Short mmCIF file of C-alpha atoms in Angstrom, two decimals:
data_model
loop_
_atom_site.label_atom_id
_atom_site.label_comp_id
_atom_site.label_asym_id
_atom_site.label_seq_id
_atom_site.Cartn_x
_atom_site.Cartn_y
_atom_site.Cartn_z
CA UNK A 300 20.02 -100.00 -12.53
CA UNK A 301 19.97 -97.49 -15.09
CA UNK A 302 21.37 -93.89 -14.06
CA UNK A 303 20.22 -90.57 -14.64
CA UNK A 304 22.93 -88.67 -17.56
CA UNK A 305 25.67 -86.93 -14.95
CA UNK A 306 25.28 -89.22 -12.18
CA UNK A 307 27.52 -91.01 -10.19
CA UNK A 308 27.72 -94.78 -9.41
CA UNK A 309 30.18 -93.37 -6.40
CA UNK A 310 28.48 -92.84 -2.75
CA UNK A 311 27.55 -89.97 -2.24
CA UNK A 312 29.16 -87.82 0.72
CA UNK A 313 27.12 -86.14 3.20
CA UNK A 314 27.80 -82.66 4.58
CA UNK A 315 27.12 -81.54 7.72
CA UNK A 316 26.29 -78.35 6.70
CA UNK A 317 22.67 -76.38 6.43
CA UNK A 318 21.26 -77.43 2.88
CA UNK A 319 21.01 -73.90 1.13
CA UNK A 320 17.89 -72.44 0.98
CA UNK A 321 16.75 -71.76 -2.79
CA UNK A 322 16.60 -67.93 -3.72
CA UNK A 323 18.94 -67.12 -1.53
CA UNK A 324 22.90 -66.75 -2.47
CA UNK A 325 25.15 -68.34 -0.24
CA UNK A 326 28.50 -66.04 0.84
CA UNK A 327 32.09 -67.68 0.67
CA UNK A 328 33.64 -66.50 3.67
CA UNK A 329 37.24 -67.27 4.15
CA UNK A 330 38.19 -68.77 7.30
CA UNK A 331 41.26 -66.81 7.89
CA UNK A 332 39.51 -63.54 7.78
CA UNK A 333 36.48 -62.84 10.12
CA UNK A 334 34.07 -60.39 9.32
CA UNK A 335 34.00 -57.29 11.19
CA UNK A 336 33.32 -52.92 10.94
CA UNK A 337 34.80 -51.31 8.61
CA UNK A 338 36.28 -48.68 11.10
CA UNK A 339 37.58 -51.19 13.42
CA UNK A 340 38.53 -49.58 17.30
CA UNK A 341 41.97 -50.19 19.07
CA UNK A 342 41.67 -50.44 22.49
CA UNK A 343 44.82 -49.22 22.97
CA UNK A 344 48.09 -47.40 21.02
CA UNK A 345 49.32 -49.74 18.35
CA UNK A 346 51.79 -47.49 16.52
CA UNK A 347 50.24 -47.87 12.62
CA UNK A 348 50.78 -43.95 12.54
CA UNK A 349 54.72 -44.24 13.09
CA UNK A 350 54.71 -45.74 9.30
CA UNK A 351 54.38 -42.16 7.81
CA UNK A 352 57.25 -40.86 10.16
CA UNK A 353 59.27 -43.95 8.44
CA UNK A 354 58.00 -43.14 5.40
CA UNK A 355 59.88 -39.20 5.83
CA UNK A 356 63.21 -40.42 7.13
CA UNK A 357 63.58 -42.74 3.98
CA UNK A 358 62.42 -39.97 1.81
CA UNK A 359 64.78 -37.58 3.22
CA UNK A 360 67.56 -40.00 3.48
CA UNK A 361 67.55 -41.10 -0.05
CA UNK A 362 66.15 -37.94 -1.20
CA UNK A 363 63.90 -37.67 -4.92
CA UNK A 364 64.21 -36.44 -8.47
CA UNK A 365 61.98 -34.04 -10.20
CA UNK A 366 62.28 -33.46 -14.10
CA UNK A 367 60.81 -30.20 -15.49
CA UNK A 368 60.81 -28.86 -18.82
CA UNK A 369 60.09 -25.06 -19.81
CA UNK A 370 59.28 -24.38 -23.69
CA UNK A 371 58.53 -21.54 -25.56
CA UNK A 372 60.10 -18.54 -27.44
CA UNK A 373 63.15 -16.68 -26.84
CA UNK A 374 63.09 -13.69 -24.39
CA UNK A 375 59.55 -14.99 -23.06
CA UNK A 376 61.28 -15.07 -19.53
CA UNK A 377 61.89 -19.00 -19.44
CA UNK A 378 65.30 -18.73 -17.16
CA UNK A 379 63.83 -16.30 -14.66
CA UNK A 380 61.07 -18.24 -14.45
CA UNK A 381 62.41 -21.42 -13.33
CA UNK A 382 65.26 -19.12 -11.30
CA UNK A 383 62.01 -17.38 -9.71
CA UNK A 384 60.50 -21.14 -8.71
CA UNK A 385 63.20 -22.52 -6.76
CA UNK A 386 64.85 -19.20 -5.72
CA UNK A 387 68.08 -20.25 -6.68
CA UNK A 388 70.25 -19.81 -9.92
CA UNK A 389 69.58 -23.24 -11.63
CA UNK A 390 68.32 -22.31 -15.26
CA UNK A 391 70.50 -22.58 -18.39
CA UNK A 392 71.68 -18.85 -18.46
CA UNK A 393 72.44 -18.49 -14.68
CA UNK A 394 75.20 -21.80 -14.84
CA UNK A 395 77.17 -20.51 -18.42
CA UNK A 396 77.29 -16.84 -17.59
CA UNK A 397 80.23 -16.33 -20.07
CA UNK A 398 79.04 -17.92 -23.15
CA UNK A 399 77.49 -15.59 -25.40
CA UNK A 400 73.82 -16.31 -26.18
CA UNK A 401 73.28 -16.62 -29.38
CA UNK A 402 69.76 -17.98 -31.23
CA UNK A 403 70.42 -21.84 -32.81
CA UNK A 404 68.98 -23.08 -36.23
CA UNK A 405 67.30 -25.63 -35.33
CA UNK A 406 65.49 -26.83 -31.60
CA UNK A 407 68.47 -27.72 -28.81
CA UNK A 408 67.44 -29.37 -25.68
CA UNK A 409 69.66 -28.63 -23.06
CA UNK A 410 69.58 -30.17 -19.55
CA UNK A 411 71.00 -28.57 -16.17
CA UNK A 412 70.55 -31.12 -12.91
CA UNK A 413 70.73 -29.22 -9.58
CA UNK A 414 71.00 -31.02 -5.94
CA UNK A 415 69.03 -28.34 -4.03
CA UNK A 416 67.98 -28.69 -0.23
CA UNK A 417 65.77 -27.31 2.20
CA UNK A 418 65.17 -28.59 5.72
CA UNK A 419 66.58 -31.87 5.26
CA UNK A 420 64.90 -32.37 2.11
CA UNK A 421 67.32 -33.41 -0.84
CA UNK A 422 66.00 -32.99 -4.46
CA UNK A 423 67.87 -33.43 -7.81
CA UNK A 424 66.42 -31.22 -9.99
CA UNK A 425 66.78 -31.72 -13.71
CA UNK A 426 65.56 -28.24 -15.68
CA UNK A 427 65.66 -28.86 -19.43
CA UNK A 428 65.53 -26.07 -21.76
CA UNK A 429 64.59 -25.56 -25.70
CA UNK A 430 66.50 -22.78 -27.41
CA UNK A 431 65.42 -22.05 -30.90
CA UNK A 432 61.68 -23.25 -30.53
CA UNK A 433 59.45 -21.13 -32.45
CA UNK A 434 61.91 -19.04 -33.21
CA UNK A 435 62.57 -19.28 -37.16
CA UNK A 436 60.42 -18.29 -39.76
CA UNK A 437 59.33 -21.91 -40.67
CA UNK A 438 58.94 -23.87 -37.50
CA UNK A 439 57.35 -26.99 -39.36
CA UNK A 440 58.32 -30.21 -37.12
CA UNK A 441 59.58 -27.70 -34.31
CA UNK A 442 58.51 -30.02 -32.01
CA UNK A 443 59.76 -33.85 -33.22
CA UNK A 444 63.25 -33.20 -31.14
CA UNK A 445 61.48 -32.20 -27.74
CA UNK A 446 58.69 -35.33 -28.77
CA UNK A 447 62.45 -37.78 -29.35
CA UNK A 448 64.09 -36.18 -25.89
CA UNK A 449 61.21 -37.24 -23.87
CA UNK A 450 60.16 -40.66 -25.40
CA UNK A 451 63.89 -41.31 -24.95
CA UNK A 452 63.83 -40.76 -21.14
CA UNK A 453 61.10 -43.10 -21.05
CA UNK A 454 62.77 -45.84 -23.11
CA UNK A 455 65.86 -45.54 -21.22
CA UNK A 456 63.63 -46.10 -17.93
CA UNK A 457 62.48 -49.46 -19.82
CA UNK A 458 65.73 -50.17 -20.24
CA UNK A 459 66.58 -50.69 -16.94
CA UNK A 460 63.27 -51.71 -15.70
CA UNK A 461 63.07 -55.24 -17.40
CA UNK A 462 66.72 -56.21 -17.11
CA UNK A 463 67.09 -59.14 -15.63
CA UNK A 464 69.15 -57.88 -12.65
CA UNK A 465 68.42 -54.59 -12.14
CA UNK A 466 68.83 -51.40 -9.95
CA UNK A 467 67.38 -51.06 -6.80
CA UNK A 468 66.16 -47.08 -7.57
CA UNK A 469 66.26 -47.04 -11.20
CA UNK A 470 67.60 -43.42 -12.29
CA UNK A 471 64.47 -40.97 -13.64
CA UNK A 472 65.34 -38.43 -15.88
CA UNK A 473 61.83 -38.95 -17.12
CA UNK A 474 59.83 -35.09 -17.25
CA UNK A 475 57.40 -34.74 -15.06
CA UNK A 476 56.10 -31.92 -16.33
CA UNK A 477 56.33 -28.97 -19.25
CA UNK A 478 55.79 -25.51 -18.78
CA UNK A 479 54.81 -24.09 -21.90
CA UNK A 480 55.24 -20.48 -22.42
CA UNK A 481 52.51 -18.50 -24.41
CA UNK A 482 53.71 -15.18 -25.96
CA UNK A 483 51.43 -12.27 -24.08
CA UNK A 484 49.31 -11.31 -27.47
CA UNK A 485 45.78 -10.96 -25.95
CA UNK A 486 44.42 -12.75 -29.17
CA UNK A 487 43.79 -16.32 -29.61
CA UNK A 488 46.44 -19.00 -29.70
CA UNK A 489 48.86 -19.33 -32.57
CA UNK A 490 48.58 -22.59 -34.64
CA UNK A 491 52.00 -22.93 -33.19
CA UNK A 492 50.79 -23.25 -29.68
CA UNK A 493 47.99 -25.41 -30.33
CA UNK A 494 49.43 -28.44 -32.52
CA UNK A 495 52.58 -28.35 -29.81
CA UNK A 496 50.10 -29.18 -26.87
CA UNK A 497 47.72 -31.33 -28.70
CA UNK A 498 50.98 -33.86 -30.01
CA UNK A 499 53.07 -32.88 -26.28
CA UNK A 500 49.98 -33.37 -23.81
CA UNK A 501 49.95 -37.03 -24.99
CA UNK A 502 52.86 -38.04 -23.66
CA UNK A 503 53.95 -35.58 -20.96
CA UNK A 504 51.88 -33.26 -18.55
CA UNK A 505 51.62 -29.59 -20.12
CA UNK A 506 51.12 -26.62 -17.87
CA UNK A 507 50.69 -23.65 -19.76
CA UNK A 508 51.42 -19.80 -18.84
CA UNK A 509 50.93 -16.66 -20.24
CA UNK A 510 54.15 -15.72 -20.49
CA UNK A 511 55.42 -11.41 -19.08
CA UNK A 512 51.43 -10.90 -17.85
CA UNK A 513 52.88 -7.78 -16.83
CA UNK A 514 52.62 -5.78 -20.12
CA UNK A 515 48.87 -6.71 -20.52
CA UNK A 516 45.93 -5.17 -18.10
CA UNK A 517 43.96 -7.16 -16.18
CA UNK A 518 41.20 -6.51 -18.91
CA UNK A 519 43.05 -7.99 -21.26
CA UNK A 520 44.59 -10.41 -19.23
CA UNK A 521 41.34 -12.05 -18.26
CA UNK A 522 39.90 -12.07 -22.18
CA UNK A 523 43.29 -13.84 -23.47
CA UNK A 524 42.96 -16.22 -20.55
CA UNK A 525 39.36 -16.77 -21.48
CA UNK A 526 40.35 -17.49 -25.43
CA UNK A 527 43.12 -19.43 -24.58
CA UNK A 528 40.43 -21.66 -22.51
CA UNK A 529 38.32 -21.68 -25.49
CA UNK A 530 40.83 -22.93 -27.27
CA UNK A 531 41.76 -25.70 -25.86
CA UNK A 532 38.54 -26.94 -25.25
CA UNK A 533 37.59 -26.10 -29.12
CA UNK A 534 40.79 -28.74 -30.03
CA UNK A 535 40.11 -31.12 -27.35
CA UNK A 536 43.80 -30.61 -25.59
CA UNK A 537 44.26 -31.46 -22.09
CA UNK A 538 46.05 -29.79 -20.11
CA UNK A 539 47.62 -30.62 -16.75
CA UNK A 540 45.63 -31.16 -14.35
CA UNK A 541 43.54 -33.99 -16.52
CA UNK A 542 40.15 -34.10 -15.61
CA UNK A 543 40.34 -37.89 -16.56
CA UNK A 544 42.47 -38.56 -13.48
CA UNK A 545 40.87 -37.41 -10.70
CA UNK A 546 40.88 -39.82 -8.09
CA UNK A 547 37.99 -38.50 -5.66
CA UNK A 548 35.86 -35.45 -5.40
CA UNK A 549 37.84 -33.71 -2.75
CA UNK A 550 40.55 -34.06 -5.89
CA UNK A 551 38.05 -33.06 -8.47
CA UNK A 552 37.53 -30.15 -6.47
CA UNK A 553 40.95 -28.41 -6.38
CA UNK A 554 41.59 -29.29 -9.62
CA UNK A 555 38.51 -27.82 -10.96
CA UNK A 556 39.55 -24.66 -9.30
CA UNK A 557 42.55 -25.03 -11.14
CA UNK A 558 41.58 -25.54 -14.69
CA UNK A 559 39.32 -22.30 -14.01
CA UNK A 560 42.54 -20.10 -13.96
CA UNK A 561 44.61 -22.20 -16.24
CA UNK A 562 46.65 -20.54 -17.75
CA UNK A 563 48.44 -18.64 -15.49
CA UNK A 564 49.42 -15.24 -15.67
CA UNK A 565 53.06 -15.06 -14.57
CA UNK A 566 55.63 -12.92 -13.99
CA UNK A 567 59.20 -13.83 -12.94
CA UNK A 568 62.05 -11.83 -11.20
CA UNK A 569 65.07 -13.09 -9.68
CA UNK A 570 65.94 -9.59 -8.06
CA UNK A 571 64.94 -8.79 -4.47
CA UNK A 572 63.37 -5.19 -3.72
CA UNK A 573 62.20 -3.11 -0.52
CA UNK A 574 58.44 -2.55 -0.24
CA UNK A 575 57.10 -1.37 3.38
CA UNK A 576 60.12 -2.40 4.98
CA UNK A 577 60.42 -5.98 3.45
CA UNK A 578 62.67 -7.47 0.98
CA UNK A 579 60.38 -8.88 -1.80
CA UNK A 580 61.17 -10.62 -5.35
CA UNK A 581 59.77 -8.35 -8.06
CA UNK A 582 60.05 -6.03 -11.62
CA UNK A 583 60.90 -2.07 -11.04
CA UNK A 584 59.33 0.01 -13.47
CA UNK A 585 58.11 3.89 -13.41
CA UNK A 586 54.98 3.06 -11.81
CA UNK A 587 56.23 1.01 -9.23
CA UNK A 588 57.35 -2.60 -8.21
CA UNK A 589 55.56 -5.82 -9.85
CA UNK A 590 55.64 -8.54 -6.65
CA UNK A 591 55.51 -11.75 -8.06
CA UNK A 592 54.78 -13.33 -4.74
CA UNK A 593 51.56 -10.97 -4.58
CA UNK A 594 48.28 -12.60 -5.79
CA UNK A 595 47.21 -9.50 -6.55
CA UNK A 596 49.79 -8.63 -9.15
CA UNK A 597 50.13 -11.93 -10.77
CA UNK A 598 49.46 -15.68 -10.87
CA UNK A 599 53.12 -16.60 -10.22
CA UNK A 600 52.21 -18.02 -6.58
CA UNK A 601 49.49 -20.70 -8.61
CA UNK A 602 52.20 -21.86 -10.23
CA UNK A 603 54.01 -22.52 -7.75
CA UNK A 604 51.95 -23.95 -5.92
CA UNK A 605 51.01 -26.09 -8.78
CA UNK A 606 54.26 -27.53 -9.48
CA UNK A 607 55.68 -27.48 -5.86
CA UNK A 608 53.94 -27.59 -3.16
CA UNK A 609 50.26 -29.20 -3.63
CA UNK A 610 50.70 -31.48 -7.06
CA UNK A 611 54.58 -31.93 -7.44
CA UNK A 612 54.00 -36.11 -6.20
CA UNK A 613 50.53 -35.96 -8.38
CA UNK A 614 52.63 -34.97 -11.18
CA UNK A 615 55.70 -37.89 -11.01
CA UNK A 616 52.63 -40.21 -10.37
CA UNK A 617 50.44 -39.42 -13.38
CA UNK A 618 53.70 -39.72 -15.63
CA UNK A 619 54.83 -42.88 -13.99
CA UNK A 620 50.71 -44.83 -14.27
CA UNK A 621 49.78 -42.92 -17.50
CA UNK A 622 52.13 -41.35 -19.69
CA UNK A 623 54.87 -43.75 -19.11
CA UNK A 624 52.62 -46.70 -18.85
CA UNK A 625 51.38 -46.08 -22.26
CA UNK A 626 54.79 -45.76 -24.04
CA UNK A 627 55.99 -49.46 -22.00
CA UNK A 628 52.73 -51.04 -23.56
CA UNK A 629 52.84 -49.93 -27.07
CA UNK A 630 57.23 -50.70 -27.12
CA UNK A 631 56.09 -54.21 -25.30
CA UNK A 632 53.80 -55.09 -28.10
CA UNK A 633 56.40 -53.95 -30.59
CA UNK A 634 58.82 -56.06 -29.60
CA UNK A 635 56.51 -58.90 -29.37
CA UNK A 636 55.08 -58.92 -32.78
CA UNK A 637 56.92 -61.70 -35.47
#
């Protein structure tokens, strides 16, 4: 007998199950995995919770790295900013007391790695700091060493990422984050400033400060913060924290509430003075002592905050998924091209 084109001469097999009704789509549902409520109920304690107390131990047994970098002009208070953060001596000037300070030719990137702990907590901090930037009176390509330094943190990471037999923890001396130091003008952003954060917040996340707040008034202080905004908006720079990576709205929240006083107004000590009976960190002057714990005198506490205590993990991640991911795909195709 003739067939019908895409027939079968074979017998055809009968199922047992329901034929499907038409209009209607018909679900796959594995066999292995029964549906149920999303927010299932335990009758009793299982002990899922004990993973994040796992979790700590590790972390505090193996302990982590954190990379920053500070950038900006000489005497803008870089040291005793990043001695002020971690209340310890760990900047550049603090460890080579006896070497005379003197301003280089040309940008120097040098790198100090602390093993600082508090409460069990072990963390190897790497500060890396950039004599000589901005400092000359043509500062053309200021920038290409401190772009080479970081894009050769990542490549050394790729390094030892696709080697065939490779580390367990693979060392990161990547930087997780630049602080960027903005001389305390109170008029718009130098051209400077803006072409370092537009080619820098590519590859690495910027934060940037206004550098000694304290000799501006909060008048001023608010205008300059309010140009500098304008600013970067005008040039289309972003600026840690990324709007583009905001992961849910409690996230979109916070860091909306950040961007509005981005960027800070700091001030940094690393000497400890009596006010009311209490030894605080701050700046003496004839009118009195600048605390740069006090939200009320400056914006140091943000910052801290910032890089420390709310967005210090958000920060390794975001350079790990985004900044670093970028740099693996673009060598990747490099090296695959004939």
């Amino acid at each position: 007998l003739p067939t019908r084109a895409g027939s079968s001469l074979e017998p055809e097999e009968h199922s047992m199950e329901p034929p499907a009704v038409p209009g209607e789509e018909q679900e796959e549902v594995p066999l292995t995995v029964a549906p149920g409520p999303a927010g299932c109920q335990l009758f009793g304690y299982v002990g899922i919770e004990a993973v994040l107390d796992q979790m700590k131990i590790k972390t505090m047994k193996t302990g982590f790295e954190f990379n920053i970098m500070v950038v900006g002009q000489s005497g803008l208070g870089k040291s005793t900013m990043v001695n002020t953060l971690f209340k310890s001596k760990v900047s550049r000037k603090s460890s080579q007391p006896s070497q005379e300070e003197r301003v280089p030719k040309t940008v120097q990137l040098q790198s100090i790695t602390h093993v600082i702990e508090e409460k069990g907590v072990k963390m190897k901090l790497t500060v890396t700091d950039t004599p000589g930037f901005g400092d000359q009176i043509n500062n053309e390509n200021c920038w290409d060493p401190i772009i080479k330094y970081i894009n050769e943190q990542y490549e050394r990471y790729l390094r030892e990422e696709i080697l065939i037999t490779r580390k367990r923890k693979i060392p990161d001396t990547r930087v997780h984050g630049c602080v960027y130091f903005v001389p305390p003008t109170g008029h718009w952003l130098r051209p400077l400033d803006l072409e370092f954060m537009r080619r820098l917040s590519k590859i690495v996340n910027v934060v940037p400060v206004i550098a000694k707040a304290d000799t501006l008034t909060l008048e001023e202080r608010a205008e300059f913060k309010q140009r500098i905004q304008e600013d970067l908006k005008t040039h289309a720079i972003s600026v840690y924290p990324q709007e583009d990576f905001d992961q849910d709205p409690e996230d979109r929240a916070l860091n909306n509430r950040i961007r509005e006083k981005i960027p800070f107004a700091v001030v940094g000590a690393d000497q400890e003075h009596q006010v009311n009976g209490k030894r605080v960190l701050g700046r003496k002057t004839k009118w009195g002592i600048i605390e740069v714990e006090n939200p009320a005198h400056c914006e140091f506490p943000l910052l801290r905050d910032l890089l420390i205590r709310s967005h210090l993990q958000d920060l390794k991640d975001i350079t790990h998924n985004v900044h670093y991911e970028s740099y693996r795909v673009r060598r990747l195709n490099e090296s695959n091209r004939p």
